[in-house]
């Protein structure tokens, strides 16, 4: 397991970090966010979309459960699992419907669906340090792929 830790000091810094991070991702990746309300998961996803070259503005999928940006062969499926507590409910989100081979899944509240995540999932833990500071921890089994990734 590789672990890298970053501190951002504004939403813009989180977006910039995520934009760089997005360039390391490809279809088939599952990004599992861990972290509380307001930690910056949706803000990070906004930068991720920019890094993937997707122009649409990312907004929270709280009510829709999933927002999809772009289209195959590379779409970003942004899930919010806040209200999901078992695998039957997970079906209602489309988690099993979108073709992961043509998608990147970015999953907020992945705490709620840990057993359904692939073992290869890339973990991003976001922690609020103060109003404007966030700690962002990357954990991945693919040390080589992310070796050069820096803020
Ligand atoms: N360094 C930072 N990184 C990300 N968001 C920040 C930061 N500092 C302040 N914020 C604010 O924190 C909030 C994060 O909200 P959001 O991204 O929706 O979080 P989540 O999706 O984890 O609930 C936003 O209002 C954002 O402006
Ligand atoms: Mg959110």
mmCIF file of N, CA, C and O and ligand atoms in Angstrom, residues 33 35-43 45 59-62 78-80 108-109, ligand 2:
data_model
loop_
_atom_site.group_PDB
_atom_site.id
_atom_site.type_symbol
_atom_site.label_atom_id
_atom_site.label_comp_id
_atom_site.label_asym_id
_atom_site.label_seq_id
_atom_site.Cartn_x
_atom_site.Cartn_y
_atom_site.Cartn_z
ATOM 1 N N UNK A 33 -13.968 7.844 -1.724
ATOM 2 C CA UNK A 33 -13.773 8.938 -0.772
ATOM 3 C C UNK A 33 -14.204 8.499 0.614
ATOM 4 O O UNK A 33 -15.265 7.894 0.787
ATOM 5 N N UNK A 35 -14.640 10.457 4.431
ATOM 6 C CA UNK A 35 -14.560 11.775 5.066
ATOM 7 C C UNK A 35 -15.927 12.403 5.220
ATOM 8 O O UNK A 35 -16.851 12.138 4.449
ATOM 9 N N UNK A 36 -16.031 13.276 6.213
ATOM 10 C CA UNK A 36 -17.308 13.834 6.642
ATOM 11 C C UNK A 36 -17.887 14.862 5.677
ATOM 12 O O UNK A 36 -17.214 15.317 4.752
ATOM 13 N N UNK A 37 -19.098 15.254 5.993
ATOM 14 C CA UNK A 37 -19.765 16.350 5.292
ATOM 15 C C UNK A 37 -18.881 17.600 5.360
ATOM 16 O O UNK A 37 -18.378 17.943 6.432
ATOM 17 N N UNK A 38 -18.682 18.221 4.220
ATOM 18 C CA UNK A 38 -17.891 19.455 4.175
ATOM 19 C C UNK A 38 -16.397 19.240 4.101
ATOM 20 O O UNK A 38 -15.620 20.207 4.090
ATOM 21 N N UNK A 39 -15.972 17.990 4.045
ATOM 22 C CA UNK A 39 -14.531 17.703 4.003
ATOM 23 C C UNK A 39 -13.909 18.143 2.675
ATOM 24 O O UNK A 39 -12.724 18.475 2.612
ATOM 25 N N UNK A 40 -14.713 18.118 1.616
ATOM 26 C CA UNK A 40 -14.203 18.565 0.313
ATOM 27 C C UNK A 40 -14.284 17.531 -0.798
ATOM 28 O O UNK A 40 -13.653 17.686 -1.839
ATOM 29 N N UNK A 41 -15.095 16.512 -0.623
ATOM 30 C CA UNK A 41 -15.196 15.429 -1.610
ATOM 31 C C UNK A 41 -15.754 15.937 -2.944
ATOM 32 O O UNK A 41 -15.224 15.611 -4.010
ATOM 33 N N UNK A 42 -16.810 16.731 -2.858
ATOM 34 C CA UNK A 42 -17.400 17.253 -4.098
ATOM 35 C C UNK A 42 -16.468 18.278 -4.740
ATOM 36 O O UNK A 42 -16.296 18.296 -5.963
ATOM 37 N N UNK A 43 -15.833 19.081 -3.915
ATOM 38 C CA UNK A 43 -14.859 20.060 -4.426
ATOM 39 C C UNK A 43 -13.717 19.341 -5.139
ATOM 40 O O UNK A 43 -13.297 19.741 -6.233
ATOM 41 N N UNK A 45 -13.855 16.446 -6.548
ATOM 42 C CA UNK A 45 -14.387 15.854 -7.786
ATOM 43 C C UNK A 45 -14.489 16.902 -8.893
ATOM 44 O O UNK A 45 -14.318 16.591 -10.075
ATOM 45 N N UNK A 59 -21.548 19.143 -9.581
ATOM 46 C CA UNK A 59 -22.350 19.517 -8.417
ATOM 47 C C UNK A 59 -22.650 18.259 -7.610
ATOM 48 O O UNK A 59 -22.521 17.141 -8.114
ATOM 49 N N UNK A 60 -23.043 18.450 -6.362
ATOM 50 C CA UNK A 60 -23.245 17.315 -5.471
ATOM 51 C C UNK A 60 -24.379 16.409 -5.956
ATOM 52 O O UNK A 60 -25.476 16.878 -6.236
ATOM 53 N N UNK A 61 -24.134 15.100 -6.042
ATOM 54 C CA UNK A 61 -25.200 14.180 -6.445
ATOM 55 C C UNK A 61 -26.065 13.719 -5.279
ATOM 56 O O UNK A 61 -26.636 12.632 -5.308
ATOM 57 N N UNK A 62 -26.211 14.573 -4.270
ATOM 58 C CA UNK A 62 -26.944 14.190 -3.057
ATOM 59 C C UNK A 62 -28.337 13.647 -3.371
ATOM 60 O O UNK A 62 -28.747 12.630 -2.824
ATOM 61 N N UNK A 78 -20.137 10.014 -10.668
ATOM 62 C CA UNK A 78 -19.930 10.600 -9.341
ATOM 63 C C UNK A 78 -21.102 10.207 -8.455
ATOM 64 O O UNK A 78 -22.216 10.694 -8.638
ATOM 65 N N UNK A 79 -20.845 9.331 -7.506
ATOM 66 C CA UNK A 79 -21.904 8.783 -6.652
ATOM 67 C C UNK A 79 -21.900 9.431 -5.272
ATOM 68 O O UNK A 79 -20.850 9.840 -4.759
ATOM 69 N N UNK A 80 -23.083 9.484 -4.678
ATOM 70 C CA UNK A 80 -23.211 9.876 -3.273
ATOM 71 C C UNK A 80 -23.944 8.751 -2.549
ATOM 72 O O UNK A 80 -25.137 8.523 -2.764
ATOM 73 N N UNK A 108 -18.580 9.181 -3.150
ATOM 74 C CA UNK A 108 -18.667 9.827 -1.846
ATOM 75 C C UNK A 108 -19.404 8.898 -0.875
ATOM 76 O O UNK A 108 -20.271 8.146 -1.251
ATOM 77 N N UNK A 109 -19.047 8.985 0.392
ATOM 78 C CA UNK A 109 -19.609 8.125 1.443
ATOM 79 C C UNK A 109 -19.396 6.649 1.115
ATOM 80 O O UNK A 109 -20.262 5.808 1.335
HETATM 81 MG MG1 LIG B 2 -20.341 16.044 -1.398
#
